[in-house]
Coordinates of C-alpha atoms and ligand atoms in Angstrom, one line a residue:
M66 CA -33.8 6.7 36.0
M67 CA -30.4 5.6 37.3
N68 CA -30.3 4.1 40.9
I69 CA -28.1 6.3 43.1
Q70 CA -26.7 4.8 46.4
P71 CA -26.4 7.9 48.6
S72 CA -25.3 6.1 51.8
S73 CA -21.5 6.1 51.2
E74 CA -21.1 9.7 50.1
N75 CA -21.5 13.0 52.0
Q76 CA -23.1 16.1 50.6
F77 CA -19.9 17.0 48.6
G78 CA -20.0 13.7 46.7
L79 CA -17.1 12.3 48.7
P80 CA -17.2 8.8 50.1
T81 CA -17.6 8.5 53.8
N82 CA -16.5 4.8 53.8
P83 CA -12.7 4.6 53.8
V84 CA -12.6 1.6 51.3
A85 CA -14.9 3.4 48.9
M86 CA -12.8 6.6 49.3
I87 CA -9.6 4.7 48.3
W88 CA -11.4 3.0 45.4
K89 CA -12.8 6.3 44.1
R90 CA -9.3 8.0 44.3
C91 CA -7.8 5.1 42.3
C92 CA -10.4 5.4 39.7
R93 CA -9.8 9.1 39.3
W94 CA -6.0 8.5 39.0
L95 CA -6.6 5.8 36.4
A96 CA -8.9 8.0 34.4
L97 CA -6.2 10.7 34.5
I98 CA -3.2 8.6 33.5
A99 CA -4.7 6.0 31.1
P100 CA -4.9 8.4 28.1
L101 CA -1.3 9.4 28.7
G102 CA -0.2 5.8 28.7
L103 CA -2.1 5.0 25.5
A104 CA -0.7 8.1 23.8
A105 CA 2.8 7.1 24.8
S106 CA 2.3 3.6 23.6
G107 CA 1.3 4.9 20.2
W108 CA -1.9 2.8 20.3
A109 CA -4.2 5.8 19.8
G110 CA -7.2 3.6 19.2
G111 CA -6.1 1.4 16.3
E112 CA -4.2 -1.7 15.2
F113 CA -3.1 -3.4 12.0
R114 CA -4.5 -6.8 11.2
P115 CA -2.5 -8.0 8.1
G116 CA -4.6 -10.1 5.8
E117 CA -8.0 -9.2 7.2
V118 CA -10.5 -7.0 5.4
W119 CA -9.6 -3.4 6.1
L120 CA -12.6 -1.0 6.2
D121 CA -12.5 2.7 5.5
T122 CA -14.2 5.3 7.8
A123 CA -17.5 4.7 5.9
G124 CA -17.3 1.0 6.7
K125 CA -16.4 -0.1 3.1
P126 CA -13.4 -2.3 2.2
I127 CA -10.4 -0.2 1.3
Q128 CA -9.8 -0.4 -2.5
A129 CA -6.2 0.8 -3.0
H130 CA -4.1 -2.1 -4.1
S131 CA -0.3 -1.8 -4.9
A132 CA -0.3 1.0 -2.4
G133 CA 1.9 4.0 -2.4
I134 CA 1.7 6.5 0.5
L135 CA 2.5 10.3 0.5
L136 CA 2.8 12.3 3.7
V137 CA 1.6 15.9 3.4
G138 CA 2.0 17.8 6.6
K139 CA 0.5 15.4 9.2
T140 CA -1.8 13.7 6.7
Y141 CA -1.0 10.4 5.0
Y142 CA -2.5 9.8 1.5
W143 CA -2.8 6.2 0.3
Y144 CA -3.0 5.7 -3.4
G145 CA -3.8 2.4 -5.1
E146 CA -5.6 0.5 -7.7
D147 CA -9.3 0.5 -7.2
K148 CA -10.3 -3.1 -8.1
T149 CA -13.9 -2.9 -6.9
L150 CA -14.9 -4.2 -10.4
G151 CA -12.2 -6.9 -10.5
D152 CA -9.1 -7.1 -12.7
F153 CA -7.9 -4.5 -15.2
N154 CA -8.6 -0.7 -15.0
K155 CA -12.3 -0.7 -14.6
T156 CA -12.4 2.1 -12.1
G157 CA -9.1 4.0 -11.7
V158 CA -6.7 5.1 -9.0
S159 CA -8.3 5.7 -5.6
C160 CA -7.0 7.8 -2.6
Y161 CA -7.6 7.5 1.1
S162 CA -6.4 9.9 3.8
S163 CA -5.5 9.4 7.5
T164 CA -3.7 11.2 10.3
D165 CA -3.0 8.0 12.3
L166 CA -2.4 5.3 9.7
Y167 CA -5.3 3.2 11.3
H168 CA -8.4 5.1 10.1
W169 CA -8.7 5.9 6.4
K170 CA -11.2 8.2 4.8
H171 CA -12.0 7.6 1.1
E172 CA -11.1 10.7 -0.8
G173 CA -12.5 9.3 -4.1
V174 CA -11.1 8.0 -7.4
V175 CA -8.5 10.7 -8.0
L176 CA -7.5 9.3 -11.5
P177 CA -10.7 7.8 -12.9
K178 CA -10.3 5.4 -15.8
Q179 CA -11.7 8.0 -18.2
A180 CA -8.6 10.2 -17.4
V181 CA -6.2 7.8 -19.2
P182 CA -6.2 7.0 -22.9
P183 CA -8.8 4.4 -24.0
A184 CA -6.2 1.7 -24.5
F185 CA -5.5 1.7 -20.8
R186 CA -9.1 1.6 -19.5
D187 CA -11.6 -1.1 -19.0
N188 CA -9.6 -4.2 -20.1
G189 CA -6.4 -2.1 -20.1
I190 CA -4.0 -1.9 -17.2
C191 CA -3.3 0.9 -14.8
E192 CA -1.1 -0.5 -12.0
R193 CA 1.1 0.5 -9.1
P194 CA 0.3 4.2 -8.9
K195 CA 2.7 6.3 -6.8
V196 CA 2.6 10.0 -6.0
I197 CA 5.4 12.4 -5.0
F198 CA 5.4 16.2 -4.6
N199 CA 7.5 18.5 -6.7
A200 CA 8.5 21.4 -4.5
R201 CA 9.5 23.5 -7.5
T202 CA 6.3 23.2 -9.6
R203 CA 4.1 22.7 -6.5
K204 CA 2.5 19.8 -8.3
Y205 CA 1.6 16.3 -7.0
V206 CA 3.1 14.0 -9.6
M207 CA 1.6 10.5 -10.2
W208 CA 3.4 7.8 -12.1
M209 CA 1.9 4.5 -13.0
H210 CA 2.3 1.4 -15.2
L211 CA -0.1 1.5 -18.1
D212 CA -0.6 -1.4 -20.4
D213 CA -2.9 -3.4 -22.7
S214 CA -4.6 -6.6 -21.4
K215 CA -1.6 -8.7 -22.7
Y216 CA 1.0 -6.4 -21.0
H217 CA 2.7 -5.7 -24.3
V218 CA 2.3 -1.9 -24.4
A219 CA 4.2 -1.7 -21.0
S220 CA 4.5 2.1 -20.6
A221 CA 4.8 4.7 -17.9
G222 CA 1.8 7.0 -17.3
I223 CA 2.2 10.4 -15.8
A224 CA -0.5 12.6 -14.3
L225 CA -0.4 15.9 -12.3
G226 CA -2.6 17.2 -9.5
D227 CA -2.7 20.5 -7.7
Q228 CA -3.9 18.8 -4.5
P229 CA -3.0 15.4 -3.0
T230 CA -6.6 14.4 -3.6
G231 CA -6.4 15.5 -7.2
P232 CA -8.1 15.4 -9.6
F233 CA -5.0 14.2 -11.4
V234 CA -4.7 15.3 -15.1
F235 CA -3.1 12.8 -17.5
Q236 CA 0.0 14.1 -19.2
A237 CA 1.7 11.3 -21.2
A238 CA 2.4 7.6 -21.7
L239 CA 6.0 6.8 -22.5
R240 CA 8.9 4.5 -22.2
P241 CA 11.7 6.5 -20.4
I242 CA 14.7 4.6 -21.8
T243 CA 14.8 3.9 -25.5
D244 CA 18.3 2.3 -25.9
D245 CA 18.3 -0.9 -27.9
F246 CA 19.8 -3.8 -25.9
G247 CA 19.7 -6.2 -28.8
Y248 CA 15.9 -6.6 -28.8
K249 CA 14.4 -8.9 -31.4
E250 CA 12.5 -7.4 -34.3
N251 CA 9.5 -9.6 -33.5
D252 CA 9.5 -8.8 -29.8
P253 CA 5.8 -8.6 -28.9
N254 CA 6.8 -5.7 -26.6
R255 CA 8.3 -3.8 -29.6
Q256 CA 11.3 -2.7 -27.5
K257 CA 13.6 -2.3 -30.6
Q258 CA 11.2 0.3 -31.9
L259 CA 9.8 1.9 -28.7
G260 CA 12.5 1.2 -26.0
G261 CA 12.6 -0.9 -22.8
T262 CA 9.3 -2.0 -21.3
Y263 CA 7.9 -0.2 -18.2
R264 CA 6.0 -2.4 -15.8
D265 CA 6.1 -2.8 -12.0
M266 CA 7.3 0.5 -10.7
N267 CA 7.9 2.8 -7.8
L268 CA 9.1 6.4 -7.3
F269 CA 11.8 7.6 -4.9
L270 CA 12.2 11.2 -3.8
D271 CA 15.7 11.7 -2.5
D272 CA 16.9 14.1 0.2
D273 CA 18.5 16.3 -2.5
G274 CA 15.1 16.8 -4.2
K275 CA 16.0 14.5 -7.1
A276 CA 13.4 11.9 -7.9
Y277 CA 13.8 8.4 -9.5
A278 CA 11.5 6.0 -11.3
I279 CA 12.5 2.4 -10.4
Y280 CA 10.8 -0.2 -12.7
S281 CA 11.0 -3.6 -14.3
S282 CA 12.2 -3.3 -17.9
E283 CA 13.6 -5.4 -20.8
G284 CA 10.5 -7.7 -20.6
N285 CA 10.9 -7.8 -16.8
A286 CA 14.4 -9.3 -17.0
T287 CA 16.2 -6.2 -15.7
M288 CA 15.3 -3.4 -13.4
Y289 CA 16.0 0.2 -14.3
V290 CA 16.6 3.2 -12.0
V291 CA 16.0 6.4 -13.9
R292 CA 16.5 9.9 -12.6
L293 CA 13.5 12.2 -13.4
N294 CA 13.7 15.7 -15.0
A295 CA 13.2 18.8 -12.8
D296 CA 9.4 18.7 -13.1
F297 CA 9.3 14.9 -12.5
T298 CA 7.3 14.5 -15.8
G299 CA 9.8 12.3 -17.7
P300 CA 13.4 11.0 -17.5
E301 CA 16.3 13.5 -17.1
T302 CA 17.7 14.1 -20.6
P303 CA 19.9 13.3 -22.2
T304 CA 19.7 9.9 -20.7
V305 CA 23.2 8.7 -20.0
P306 CA 23.7 5.1 -18.7
G307 CA 25.5 5.0 -15.4
K308 CA 25.0 8.8 -15.0
T309 CA 21.3 9.6 -15.2
W310 CA 20.0 6.0 -15.1
A311 CA 21.2 2.4 -14.6
R312 CA 20.4 -1.2 -15.3
V313 CA 20.3 -3.1 -12.1
F314 CA 19.8 -6.8 -11.2
I315 CA 20.5 -7.5 -14.8
G316 CA 18.8 -10.7 -16.0
K317 CA 17.5 -11.4 -12.5
S318 CA 13.8 -10.9 -13.3
R319 CA 12.8 -8.8 -10.3
E320 CA 9.6 -6.8 -9.9
A321 CA 7.4 -5.0 -7.2
P322 CA 10.2 -2.6 -6.2
A323 CA 9.9 -0.9 -2.8
P324 CA 12.8 1.5 -2.1
F325 CA 13.7 3.4 1.1
K326 CA 16.8 5.1 2.5
H327 CA 18.5 5.2 5.9
Q328 CA 21.7 7.0 6.9
G329 CA 22.8 7.6 3.3
R330 CA 22.2 3.9 2.3
Y331 CA 19.5 3.0 -0.2
Y332 CA 17.5 -0.2 0.2
L333 CA 15.3 -1.9 -2.4
I334 CA 12.9 -4.8 -1.6
T335 CA 11.8 -6.7 -4.7
S336 CA 9.8 -9.8 -5.6
A337 CA 10.4 -12.5 -8.2
C338 CA 8.2 -12.5 -11.3
T339 CA 5.4 -15.1 -10.8
G340 CA 2.3 -13.2 -11.9
W341 CA -0.2 -13.0 -9.0
A342 CA 1.4 -15.9 -7.1
P343 CA 3.6 -15.0 -4.2
N344 CA 7.3 -15.8 -4.1
A345 CA 10.3 -15.0 -2.0
A346 CA 11.2 -11.3 -1.5
S347 CA 14.8 -10.2 -1.6
Y348 CA 16.4 -6.9 -0.6
A349 CA 19.5 -5.1 -1.8
V350 CA 21.6 -2.2 -0.4
A351 CA 23.5 0.5 -2.2
G352 CA 25.5 3.6 -1.4
N353 CA 24.4 5.2 -4.7
I354 CA 20.9 4.7 -6.0
L355 CA 22.3 4.0 -9.5
G356 CA 24.3 1.2 -8.0
P357 CA 26.1 -1.0 -7.6
W358 CA 23.5 -2.8 -5.5
E359 CA 24.5 -5.6 -3.2
T360 CA 21.9 -8.3 -2.9
K361 CA 21.3 -9.4 0.8
G362 CA 18.6 -12.0 0.2
N363 CA 15.2 -12.7 1.7
P364 CA 14.4 -10.6 4.8
C365 CA 11.4 -12.7 5.7
V366 CA 11.7 -15.2 8.5
G367 CA 9.4 -17.9 10.0
A368 CA 6.5 -19.7 8.5
E369 CA 5.7 -18.7 4.9
A370 CA 8.9 -16.6 4.6
E371 CA 9.5 -18.2 1.2
K372 CA 6.3 -16.7 0.0
T373 CA 6.7 -13.3 1.7
F374 CA 3.8 -14.4 4.0
R375 CA 1.7 -14.9 0.8
S376 CA 2.2 -11.3 -0.4
Q377 CA 4.2 -9.1 -2.8
S378 CA 6.0 -5.9 -1.9
T379 CA 4.6 -2.5 -2.9
F380 CA 6.0 0.2 -0.6
V381 CA 8.1 1.0 2.5
L382 CA 6.8 3.9 4.6
P383 CA 9.3 5.7 7.0
V384 CA 7.8 6.1 10.4
A385 CA 7.8 9.8 11.1
G386 CA 10.2 10.8 13.9
K387 CA 11.6 7.3 14.2
P388 CA 14.9 6.9 12.3
G389 CA 15.4 3.3 11.2
C390 CA 11.7 2.4 11.6
F391 CA 9.6 1.7 8.6
I392 CA 6.3 -0.1 7.6
F393 CA 6.7 -2.7 5.0
M394 CA 3.6 -2.8 2.8
A395 CA 2.6 -5.6 0.5
D396 CA -0.4 -7.1 -1.4
R397 CA -1.8 -10.5 -0.8
W398 CA -3.4 -11.2 -4.2
F399 CA -6.4 -13.4 -4.7
K400 CA -6.0 -13.9 -8.4
D401 CA -9.5 -15.3 -8.9
K402 CA -11.1 -12.5 -7.0
L403 CA -8.6 -9.6 -7.2
E404 CA -11.0 -7.1 -5.6
D405 CA -10.8 -9.1 -2.4
S406 CA -7.0 -9.0 -2.3
R407 CA -5.7 -8.0 1.1
Y408 CA -3.1 -5.6 2.6
I409 CA -0.1 -6.9 4.5
W410 CA 1.7 -4.3 6.6
L411 CA 4.5 -5.3 8.9
P412 CA 7.0 -3.4 11.0
L413 CA 10.5 -3.1 9.5
I414 CA 13.1 -2.1 12.1
L415 CA 16.7 -1.7 11.0
K416 CA 19.4 -3.3 13.2
P417 CA 22.5 -1.4 14.1
D418 CA 24.4 -3.2 11.3
G419 CA 21.9 -2.0 8.7
S420 CA 20.2 -5.4 8.2
F421 CA 16.6 -6.2 8.9
T422 CA 14.1 -9.1 9.1
L423 CA 10.4 -9.2 8.5
E424 CA 8.3 -11.4 10.8
W425 CA 4.6 -12.2 10.5
R426 CA 2.2 -10.7 13.0
E427 CA -1.5 -11.4 13.3
K428 CA -2.0 -7.9 14.7
W429 CA 0.2 -5.0 15.8
D430 CA 0.2 -1.3 16.4
L431 CA 2.6 1.6 16.2
S432 CA 3.8 1.0 19.8
V433 CA 6.2 -1.6 18.4
F434 CA 8.4 1.5 17.3
E435 CA 8.1 3.1 20.8
M436 CA 11.4 1.8 22.2
K437 CA 13.4 2.7 19.0
Ligands
DGJ105 C1 2.8 -9.1 -10.9 C2 2.8 -7.6 -10.7 O1 3.6 -7.4 -9.6 C3 1.4 -7.1 -10.5 O2 1.5 -5.7 -10.3 C4 0.7 -7.5 -11.7 O3 1.2 -6.8 -12.8 C5 0.7 -9.0 -11.9 N1 2.1 -9.4 -12.0 C6 -0.1 -9.4 -13.1 O4 0.1 -10.8 -13.3

C-alpha cells in the first residue's frame, strides 16, 4: 500500500504548510498547461529519426520503400515497396496509415505480388508505387514501375482501389508514350517497337484536377511529364508533344522524381542514375509543369550533401495548413540487404524567394514548422 504523509494536508486535501501549498499549486498549473504547450509545439508524442529503423504500431520495421503518401481526410496513407523478402517483387506494395505522421499502422499488402502479371512477380520488379484519388470516378489510382529482372520491360503498371487500403485491382501495363526518338532496332528495351521506357516515377495531382505521370524514359536519359486521361488510367490521348506531355532534362539522366507545387510554381527534385548508390540531388522549378524547367542545383547542404545524406528522393509531402512547408522523403538503400534500407525524412521550408535547402537532422519533429 502507498505510504501517505497526512501531516502537511488538512481534511480537504489542501496543504497546511505554505511551501507545500505553493509547490502543489505549481504542479497543478504545470499539469494544466503542459499538454497545451506540447500540442502547440506539434510534438504530440513523436519524432522522426532519419536513418534509424522505424517501427510500425505493432513493433515491426516499416516495409514501404520508395514511399508515396496520400492524405484522405485526416489520415495519411503511406504506400511503398515491401522488401521483407529482399530485392525484386517478392511481396508486393504495402500500405500504412497514420493521423500524426509519427505512428504508422500496417494496413497490409494492398497490391500483393499475385495481383500483377507473372513477369513482374518474384524476380520481376514493382517499384515506386504512388496513389492519387480520382474525384470523378471515386477510385484510388495506383501507378508503379513494372519490369523484368534486367529492367528491360520498363513499363507503367496501373491498379485501382475503392478504398485507400485497397485491395487494388490490376488494370494494365503500358508505355504511355510510343513516339520513336530514333531508337536502335537492337535496343534491349525495344523502344522502337514499344515506345519510351517507363522506370522511376511519380504522380502529381494538380489543383485543377489534372494528373501527371513523371518518369525516367528513353533508357533513363530523359524524363517525361505526361498528363493522364480523365480516369487517370493512361495518358491523355491523342498524345501531343508540348501540349499533353513533354520531354524534360533531355539527355541529363535523372531519376527518382519528387514533385511539389507552391504559389503556382512547380518544383521537381531528382537524383542522378547510379543504381542503388547515392548521388547528388538536384531541383528544378517551372511555371508550367510541361516546362520549361529551370535547374537550380543541389538543395542539400552540409556533410554528405553530395550524396543527399546517403539517400535518394522519393516524395515531397506538403505539411497540412502550413503553406511553403513540406517533408522531403528519401530512401537510404542498403544494396546488399535492401530489406533493411532506411527512411530519410527532412523538413523542407521554402524561403521567401522560392528557394530551399535541405539539412541533415539526427532527429526532429513537426514543431520545426510551427513558426512558419
Ligand atoms: C535506382 C532507382 O531509383 C531505384 O528505384 C531502383 O530502380 C534502383 N535504381 C535499381 O538499381
